[in-house]
Short mmCIF file of C-alpha atoms in Angstrom, two decimals:
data_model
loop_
_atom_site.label_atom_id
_atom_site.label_comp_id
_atom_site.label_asym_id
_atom_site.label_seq_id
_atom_site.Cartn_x
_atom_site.Cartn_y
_atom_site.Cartn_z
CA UNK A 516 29.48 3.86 15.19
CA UNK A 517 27.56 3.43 18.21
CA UNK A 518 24.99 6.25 19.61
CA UNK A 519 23.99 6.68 23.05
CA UNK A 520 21.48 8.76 23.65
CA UNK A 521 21.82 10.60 27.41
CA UNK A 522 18.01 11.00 28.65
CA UNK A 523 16.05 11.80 31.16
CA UNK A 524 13.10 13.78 31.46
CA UNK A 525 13.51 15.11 34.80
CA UNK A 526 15.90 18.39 34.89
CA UNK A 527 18.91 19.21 37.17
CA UNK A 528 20.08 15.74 36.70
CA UNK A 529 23.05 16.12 35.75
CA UNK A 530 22.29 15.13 32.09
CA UNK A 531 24.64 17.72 30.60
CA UNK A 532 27.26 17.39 32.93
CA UNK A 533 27.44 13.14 32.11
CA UNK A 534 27.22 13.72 27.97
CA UNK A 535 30.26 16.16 28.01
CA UNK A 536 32.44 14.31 30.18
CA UNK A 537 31.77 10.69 29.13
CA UNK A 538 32.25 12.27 25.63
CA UNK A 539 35.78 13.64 26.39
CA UNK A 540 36.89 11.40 28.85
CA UNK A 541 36.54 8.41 25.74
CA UNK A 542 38.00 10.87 23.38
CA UNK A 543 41.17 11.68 25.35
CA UNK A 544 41.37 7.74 25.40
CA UNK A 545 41.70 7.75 21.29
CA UNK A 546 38.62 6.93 20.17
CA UNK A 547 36.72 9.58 17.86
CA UNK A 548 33.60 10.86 19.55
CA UNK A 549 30.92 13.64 18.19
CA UNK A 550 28.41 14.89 20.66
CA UNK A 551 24.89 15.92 19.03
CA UNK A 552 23.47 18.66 21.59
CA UNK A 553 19.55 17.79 21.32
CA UNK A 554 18.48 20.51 23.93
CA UNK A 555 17.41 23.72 22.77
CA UNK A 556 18.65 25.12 25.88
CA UNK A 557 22.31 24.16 24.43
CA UNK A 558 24.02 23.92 27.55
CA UNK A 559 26.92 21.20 25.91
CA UNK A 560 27.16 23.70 23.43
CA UNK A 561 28.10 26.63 25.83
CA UNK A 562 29.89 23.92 28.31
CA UNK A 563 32.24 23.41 25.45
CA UNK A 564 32.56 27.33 24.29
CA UNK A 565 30.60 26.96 20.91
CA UNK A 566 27.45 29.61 22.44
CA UNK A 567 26.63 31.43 19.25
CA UNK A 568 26.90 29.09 16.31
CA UNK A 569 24.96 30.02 13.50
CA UNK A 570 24.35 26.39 12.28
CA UNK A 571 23.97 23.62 13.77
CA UNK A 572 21.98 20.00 14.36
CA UNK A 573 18.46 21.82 13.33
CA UNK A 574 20.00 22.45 10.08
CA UNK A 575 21.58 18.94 9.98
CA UNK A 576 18.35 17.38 10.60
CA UNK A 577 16.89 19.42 7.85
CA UNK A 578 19.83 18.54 5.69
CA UNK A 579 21.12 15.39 7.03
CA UNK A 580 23.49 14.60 3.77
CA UNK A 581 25.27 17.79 4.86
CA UNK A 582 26.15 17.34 8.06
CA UNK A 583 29.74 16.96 7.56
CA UNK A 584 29.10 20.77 7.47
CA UNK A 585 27.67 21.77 10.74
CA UNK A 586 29.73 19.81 12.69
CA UNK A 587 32.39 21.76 14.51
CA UNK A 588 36.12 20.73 16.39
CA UNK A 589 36.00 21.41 19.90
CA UNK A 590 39.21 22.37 21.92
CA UNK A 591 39.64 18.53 23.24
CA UNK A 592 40.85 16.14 20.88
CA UNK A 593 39.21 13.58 19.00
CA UNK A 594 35.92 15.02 20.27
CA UNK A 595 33.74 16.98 17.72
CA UNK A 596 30.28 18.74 18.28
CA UNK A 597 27.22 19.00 16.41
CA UNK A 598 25.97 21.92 18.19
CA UNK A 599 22.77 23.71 19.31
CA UNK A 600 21.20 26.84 17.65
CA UNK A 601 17.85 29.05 18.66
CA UNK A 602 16.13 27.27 15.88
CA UNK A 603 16.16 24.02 17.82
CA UNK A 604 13.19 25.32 19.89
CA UNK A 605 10.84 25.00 16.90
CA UNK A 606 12.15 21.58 15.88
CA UNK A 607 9.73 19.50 18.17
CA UNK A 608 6.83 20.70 16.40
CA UNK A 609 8.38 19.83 13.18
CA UNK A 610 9.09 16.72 14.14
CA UNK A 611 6.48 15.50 16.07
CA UNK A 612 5.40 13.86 13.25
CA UNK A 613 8.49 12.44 11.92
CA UNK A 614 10.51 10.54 14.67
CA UNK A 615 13.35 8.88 12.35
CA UNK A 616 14.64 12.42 11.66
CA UNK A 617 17.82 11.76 14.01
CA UNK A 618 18.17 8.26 12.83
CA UNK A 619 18.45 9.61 9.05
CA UNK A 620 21.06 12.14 10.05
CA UNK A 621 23.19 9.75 11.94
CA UNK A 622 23.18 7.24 8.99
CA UNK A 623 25.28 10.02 7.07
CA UNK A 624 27.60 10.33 9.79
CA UNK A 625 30.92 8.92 9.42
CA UNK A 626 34.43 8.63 10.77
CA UNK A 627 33.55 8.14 14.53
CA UNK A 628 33.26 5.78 17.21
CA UNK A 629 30.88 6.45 19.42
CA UNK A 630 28.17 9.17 19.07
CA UNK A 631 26.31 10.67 21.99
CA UNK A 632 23.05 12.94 22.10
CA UNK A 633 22.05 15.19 25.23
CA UNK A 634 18.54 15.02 24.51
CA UNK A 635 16.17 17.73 26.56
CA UNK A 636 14.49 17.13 29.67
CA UNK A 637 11.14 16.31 28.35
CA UNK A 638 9.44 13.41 26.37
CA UNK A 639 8.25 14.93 23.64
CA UNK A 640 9.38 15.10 19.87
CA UNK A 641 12.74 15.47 20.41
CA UNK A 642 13.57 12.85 22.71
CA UNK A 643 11.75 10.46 20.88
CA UNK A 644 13.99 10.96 18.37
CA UNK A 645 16.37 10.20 20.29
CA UNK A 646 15.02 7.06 21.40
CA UNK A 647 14.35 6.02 18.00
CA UNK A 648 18.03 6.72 16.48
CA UNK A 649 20.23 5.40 19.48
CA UNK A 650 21.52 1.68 20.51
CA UNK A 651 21.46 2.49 23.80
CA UNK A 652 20.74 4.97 26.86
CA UNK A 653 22.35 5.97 29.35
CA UNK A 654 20.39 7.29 32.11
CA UNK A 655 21.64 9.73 34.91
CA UNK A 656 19.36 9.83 38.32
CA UNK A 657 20.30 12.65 41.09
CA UNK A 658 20.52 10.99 44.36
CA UNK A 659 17.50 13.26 45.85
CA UNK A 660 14.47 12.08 47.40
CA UNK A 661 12.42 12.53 44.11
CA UNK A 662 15.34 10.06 42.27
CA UNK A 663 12.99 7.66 40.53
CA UNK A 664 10.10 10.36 39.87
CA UNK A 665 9.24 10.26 36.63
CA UNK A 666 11.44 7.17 35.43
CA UNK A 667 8.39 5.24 35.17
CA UNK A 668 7.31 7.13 32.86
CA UNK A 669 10.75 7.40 30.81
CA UNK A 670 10.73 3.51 30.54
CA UNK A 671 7.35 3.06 29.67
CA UNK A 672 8.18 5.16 26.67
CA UNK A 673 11.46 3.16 26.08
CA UNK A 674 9.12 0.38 26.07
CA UNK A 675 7.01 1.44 23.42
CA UNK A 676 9.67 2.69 21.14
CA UNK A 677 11.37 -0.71 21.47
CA UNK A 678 8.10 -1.99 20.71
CA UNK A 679 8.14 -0.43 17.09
CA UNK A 680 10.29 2.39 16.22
CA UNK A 681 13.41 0.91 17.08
CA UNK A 682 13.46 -2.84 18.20
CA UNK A 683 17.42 -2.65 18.63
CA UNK A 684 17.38 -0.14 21.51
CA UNK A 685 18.71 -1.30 25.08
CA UNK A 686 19.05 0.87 28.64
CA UNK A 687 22.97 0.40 28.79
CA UNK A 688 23.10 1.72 32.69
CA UNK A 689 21.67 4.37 35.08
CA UNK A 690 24.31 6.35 36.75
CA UNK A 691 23.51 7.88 39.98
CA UNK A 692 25.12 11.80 39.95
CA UNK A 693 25.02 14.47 42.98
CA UNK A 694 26.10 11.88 45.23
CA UNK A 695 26.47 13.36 48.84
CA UNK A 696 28.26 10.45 50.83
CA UNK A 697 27.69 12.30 54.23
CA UNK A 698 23.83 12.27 54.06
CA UNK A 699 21.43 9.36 54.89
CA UNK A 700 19.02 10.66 52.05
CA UNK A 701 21.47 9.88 49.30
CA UNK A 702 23.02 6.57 50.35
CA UNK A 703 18.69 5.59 50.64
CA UNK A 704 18.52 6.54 47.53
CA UNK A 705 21.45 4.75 46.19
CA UNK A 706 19.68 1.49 47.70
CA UNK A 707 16.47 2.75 46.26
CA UNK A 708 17.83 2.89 42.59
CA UNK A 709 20.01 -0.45 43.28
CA UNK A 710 16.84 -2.45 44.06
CA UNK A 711 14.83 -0.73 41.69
CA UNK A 712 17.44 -1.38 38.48
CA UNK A 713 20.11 -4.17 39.67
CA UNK A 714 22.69 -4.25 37.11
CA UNK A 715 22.06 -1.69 35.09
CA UNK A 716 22.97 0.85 37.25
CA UNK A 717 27.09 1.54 37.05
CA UNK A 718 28.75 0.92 40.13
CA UNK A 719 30.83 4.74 39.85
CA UNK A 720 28.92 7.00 41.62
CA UNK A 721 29.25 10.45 40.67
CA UNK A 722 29.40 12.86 43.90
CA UNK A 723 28.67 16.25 44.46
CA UNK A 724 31.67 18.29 43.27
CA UNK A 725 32.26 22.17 43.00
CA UNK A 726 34.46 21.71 40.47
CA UNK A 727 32.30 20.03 38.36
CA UNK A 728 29.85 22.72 38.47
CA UNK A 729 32.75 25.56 37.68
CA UNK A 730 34.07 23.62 34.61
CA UNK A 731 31.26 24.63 32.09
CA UNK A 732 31.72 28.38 32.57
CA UNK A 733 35.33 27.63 31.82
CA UNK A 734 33.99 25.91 28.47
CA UNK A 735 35.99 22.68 29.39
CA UNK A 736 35.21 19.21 30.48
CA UNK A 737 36.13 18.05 33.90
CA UNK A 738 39.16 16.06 32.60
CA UNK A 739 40.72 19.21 31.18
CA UNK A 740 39.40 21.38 34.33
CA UNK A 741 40.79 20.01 37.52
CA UNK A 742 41.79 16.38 36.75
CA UNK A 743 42.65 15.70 40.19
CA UNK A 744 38.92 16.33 41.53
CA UNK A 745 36.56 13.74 42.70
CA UNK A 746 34.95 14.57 39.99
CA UNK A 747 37.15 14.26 36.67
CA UNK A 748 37.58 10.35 39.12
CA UNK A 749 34.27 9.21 38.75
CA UNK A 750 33.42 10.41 35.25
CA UNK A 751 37.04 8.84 34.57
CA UNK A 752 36.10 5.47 36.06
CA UNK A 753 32.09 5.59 34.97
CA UNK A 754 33.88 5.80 30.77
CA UNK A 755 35.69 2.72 31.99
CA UNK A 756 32.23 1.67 32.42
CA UNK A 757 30.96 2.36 29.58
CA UNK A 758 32.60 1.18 27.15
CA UNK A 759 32.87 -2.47 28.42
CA UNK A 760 29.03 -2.15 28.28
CA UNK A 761 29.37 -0.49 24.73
CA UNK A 762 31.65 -3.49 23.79
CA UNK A 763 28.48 -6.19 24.03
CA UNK A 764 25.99 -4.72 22.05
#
């Protein structure tokens, strides 16, 4: 099994939005995917209509030869979900001193392909757990003027984890999302973030879409939601993407 870990520490990214889809866009394709919601603020959870479990990856974590128990179906296929509970909140100080917490749980997990993990918009404990139990990130940027903000910062850190924690990690891309084609600000910052990453950022492009933004209050993934939007295209074409980069390491 491969993990990804989905990071970045800015919000309004797109983060989310990018884990679920990816996630159920490789699922529909046959391969067996679980989705670890990180966040406290358990937005995959609600954006696949799991709000309100009563167990979930802070229990997991706690209990990581268990976690064949928290783990719950979702209503797509071949795509399961370790989901997010209230108690999450209180992990990061628990494990600000124990950063192989994630790694632990994922050894236990079997039967899947690929795992991914919407970590929170921060750097602290819990996304270094992240970093420190994935192969490789994946790393959304919004196509606004403050694109790269922060980034720095987010691969300094990947730096440092590489550096000791976990020597196997790699960035596998950086995927620019809220794409609006019809302003110069966004195609400037698509040459911004070109320069600034070459290859590793995927050529899809992931545009502005309304019905990308309507398809987690409908608890379903873009594929499922309106398959015919320019949305369910890119997210379609970026899991092409991915898993020819997934394929080499």
């Amino acid at each position: 099994m491969k993990t990804l870990g989905v990071v970045n520490q800015k919000g309004g990214v797109g983060k989310t939005t990018t884990a679920i889809n990816l996630a159920a866009y490789l699922a529909a394709g046959g391969r067996r995917v679980l989705l670890l919601d990180m966040d406290p603020q358990a937005n995959a959870t609600s954006g696949l209509g799991l709000r309100g479990a009563k167990q979930g990856l802070y229990e997991a974590l706690g209990q990581p030869g268990r976690v064949a128990e928290f783990i719950q179906p979702t209503s797509q296929p071949g795509l399961d979900l370790l989901p997010a509970t209230p108690d999450l909140a209180g992990a990061g100080v628990e494990l600000a001193d124990d950063p192989d917490a994630l790694a632990r749980l994922l050894a236990s997990v079997q039967d899947y392909d690929l795992a991914f993990v919407d970590a929170p918009p921060s750097l602290g404990p819990l996304t270094v757990n992240v970093l420190a139990a994935a192969d490789a990130l994946l790393i959304p940027v919004q196509a606004e003027y403050y694109a790269l903000e922060g980034l720095a910062g987010l691969m300094e850190t990947v730096g440092r984890v590489q550096g000791g924690l976990n020597p196997r990690l790699q960035v596998l891309g950086v995927v620019i999302t809220m794409f609006d084609g019809r302003t110069n600000l966004a195609q400037e910052v698509e040459t911004m973030v070109r320069q600034h990453f070459g290859e590793l950022v995927f050529w899809s492009v992931v545009p502005r879409n309304v019905r990308l933004s309507e398809a987690p209050s409908f608890a379903k993934p873009i594929h499922a939601f309106a398959p015919l939007s320019s949305g369910a295209a890119a997210y379609k074409r970026l899991s092409e993407e991915v898993i020819q980069r997934v394929q080499k390491i």
